[in-house]
Amino acid sequence: MPTLSDYTNVYNTALVVLRDKGYSVVYDSLFDEFVARGKGWELRGSSPTAILGLVAIVEHAEFRPEWRRDEPYLYPNLPREPTPFKWVVTSDK
């Protein structure tokens, strides 16, 4: 079972974290994407969790415009491991 996954039940938490980090977030219905602005950056993504991932990249780059890392090129060599997913049902009772 995943400990945490990218799903709509995490969106509000991501929005709170983004706010606490100093970003304001809006939903751009014209482009169907979320937009976060703060610290001199405008970040766009398909979800609040995607934007939070972009913030992690910006922070890792220490807010420099040279955020991109091409080496080592890891993406095409990620291990392919199918992971069975188990639904976790909770009850308020």
mmCIF file of C-alpha atoms in Angstrom:
data_model
loop_
_atom_site.group_PDB
_atom_site.id
_atom_site.type_symbol
_atom_site.label_atom_id
_atom_site.label_comp_id
_atom_site.label_asym_id
_atom_site.label_seq_id
_atom_site.Cartn_x
_atom_site.Cartn_y
_atom_site.Cartn_z
ATOM 1 C CA MET A 1 0.000 0.000 0.000
ATOM 2 C CA PRO A 2 1.424 3.440 -0.861
ATOM 3 C CA THR A 3 2.095 5.706 2.046
ATOM 4 C CA LEU A 4 1.194 8.760 -0.011
ATOM 5 C CA SER A 5 0.168 9.160 -3.626
ATOM 6 C CA ASP A 6 -0.706 11.974 -5.993
ATOM 7 C CA TYR A 7 -4.485 12.135 -5.813
ATOM 8 C CA THR A 8 -7.173 14.753 -5.206
ATOM 9 C CA ASN A 9 -7.382 13.952 -1.491
ATOM 10 C CA VAL A 10 -3.850 15.409 -1.166
ATOM 11 C CA TYR A 11 -4.569 18.640 -3.091
ATOM 12 C CA ASN A 12 -5.684 20.709 -0.107
ATOM 13 C CA THR A 13 -2.625 19.687 1.902
ATOM 14 C CA ALA A 14 -0.423 20.718 -1.034
ATOM 15 C CA LEU A 15 -2.238 24.073 -1.223
ATOM 16 C CA VAL A 16 -1.665 24.676 2.495
ATOM 17 C CA VAL A 17 2.037 23.819 2.156
ATOM 18 C CA LEU A 18 2.357 26.121 -0.867
ATOM 19 C CA ARG A 19 0.686 28.947 1.066
ATOM 20 C CA ASP A 20 2.965 28.356 4.049
ATOM 21 C CA LYS A 21 5.978 28.512 1.716
ATOM 22 C CA GLY A 22 4.855 31.940 0.476
ATOM 23 C CA TYR A 23 3.110 31.081 -2.797
ATOM 24 C CA SER A 24 -0.345 32.198 -3.877
ATOM 25 C CA VAL A 25 -2.197 29.693 -6.020
ATOM 26 C CA VAL A 26 -5.016 30.196 -8.508
ATOM 27 C CA TYR A 27 -6.759 27.863 -10.932
ATOM 28 C CA ASP A 28 -6.535 29.011 -14.556
ATOM 29 C CA SER A 29 -9.707 27.622 -16.142
ATOM 30 C CA LEU A 30 -8.686 28.812 -19.614
ATOM 31 C CA PHE A 31 -5.661 26.496 -19.629
ATOM 32 C CA ASP A 32 -7.023 23.969 -17.101
ATOM 33 C CA GLU A 33 -4.009 24.281 -14.833
ATOM 34 C CA PHE A 34 -2.951 25.585 -11.459
ATOM 35 C CA VAL A 35 -0.671 28.611 -11.171
ATOM 36 C CA ALA A 36 1.485 29.445 -8.159
ATOM 37 C CA ARG A 37 3.244 32.778 -7.818
ATOM 38 C CA GLY A 38 5.820 33.711 -5.252
ATOM 39 C CA LYS A 39 9.484 34.424 -4.597
ATOM 40 C CA GLY A 40 9.891 35.744 -8.141
ATOM 41 C CA TRP A 41 8.560 32.578 -9.772
ATOM 42 C CA GLU A 42 5.394 31.659 -11.665
ATOM 43 C CA LEU A 43 4.898 27.903 -11.635
ATOM 44 C CA ARG A 44 2.220 26.102 -13.658
ATOM 45 C CA GLY A 45 1.077 22.524 -13.313
ATOM 46 C CA SER A 46 -1.797 20.114 -13.715
ATOM 47 C CA SER A 47 -2.362 19.822 -9.949
ATOM 48 C CA PRO A 48 -1.337 21.414 -6.643
ATOM 49 C CA THR A 49 0.913 18.408 -5.990
ATOM 50 C CA ALA A 50 2.638 18.939 -9.348
ATOM 51 C CA ILE A 51 3.259 22.559 -8.412
ATOM 52 C CA LEU A 52 4.627 21.503 -5.039
ATOM 53 C CA GLY A 53 7.064 19.264 -6.923
ATOM 54 C CA LEU A 54 8.147 22.277 -9.003
ATOM 55 C CA VAL A 55 8.694 24.236 -5.782
ATOM 56 C CA ALA A 56 10.950 21.409 -4.575
ATOM 57 C CA ILE A 57 13.012 21.779 -7.770
ATOM 58 C CA VAL A 58 13.241 25.554 -7.322
ATOM 59 C CA GLU A 59 14.280 25.156 -3.685
ATOM 60 C CA HIS A 60 16.828 22.486 -4.582
ATOM 61 C CA ALA A 61 18.336 24.910 -7.105
ATOM 62 C CA GLU A 62 18.423 27.516 -4.309
ATOM 63 C CA PHE A 63 16.104 29.793 -6.327
ATOM 64 C CA ARG A 64 18.635 30.246 -9.158
ATOM 65 C CA PRO A 65 17.317 30.397 -12.706
ATOM 66 C CA GLU A 66 19.684 27.510 -13.573
ATOM 67 C CA TRP A 67 17.327 24.901 -12.114
ATOM 68 C CA ARG A 68 17.648 22.299 -14.865
ATOM 69 C CA ARG A 69 19.770 19.193 -14.299
ATOM 70 C CA ASP A 70 20.451 17.015 -17.341
ATOM 71 C CA GLU A 71 23.245 14.875 -15.904
ATOM 72 C CA PRO A 72 23.065 12.164 -14.846
ATOM 73 C CA TYR A 73 20.157 11.349 -17.168
ATOM 74 C CA LEU A 74 18.073 9.101 -14.915
ATOM 75 C CA TYR A 75 14.577 9.215 -16.388
ATOM 76 C CA PRO A 76 14.846 6.595 -19.180
ATOM 77 C CA ASN A 77 16.632 4.166 -16.875
ATOM 78 C CA LEU A 78 14.184 4.082 -13.980
ATOM 79 C CA PRO A 79 13.480 0.500 -12.926
ATOM 80 C CA ARG A 80 10.104 -0.743 -14.139
ATOM 81 C CA GLU A 81 8.347 -2.407 -11.233
ATOM 82 C CA PRO A 82 4.606 -2.969 -11.299
ATOM 83 C CA THR A 83 3.262 -2.333 -7.836
ATOM 84 C CA PRO A 84 -0.102 -3.757 -6.780
ATOM 85 C CA PHE A 85 -2.371 -1.113 -5.332
ATOM 86 C CA LYS A 86 -4.600 -1.734 -2.332
ATOM 87 C CA TRP A 87 -7.462 0.583 -1.501
ATOM 88 C CA VAL A 88 -7.614 1.670 2.101
ATOM 89 C CA VAL A 89 -11.120 2.334 3.349
ATOM 90 C CA THR A 90 -11.544 4.280 6.545
ATOM 91 C CA SER A 91 -14.695 4.768 8.535
ATOM 92 C CA ASP A 92 -15.723 7.655 10.741
ATOM 93 C CA LYS A 93 -17.595 5.224 12.980
#
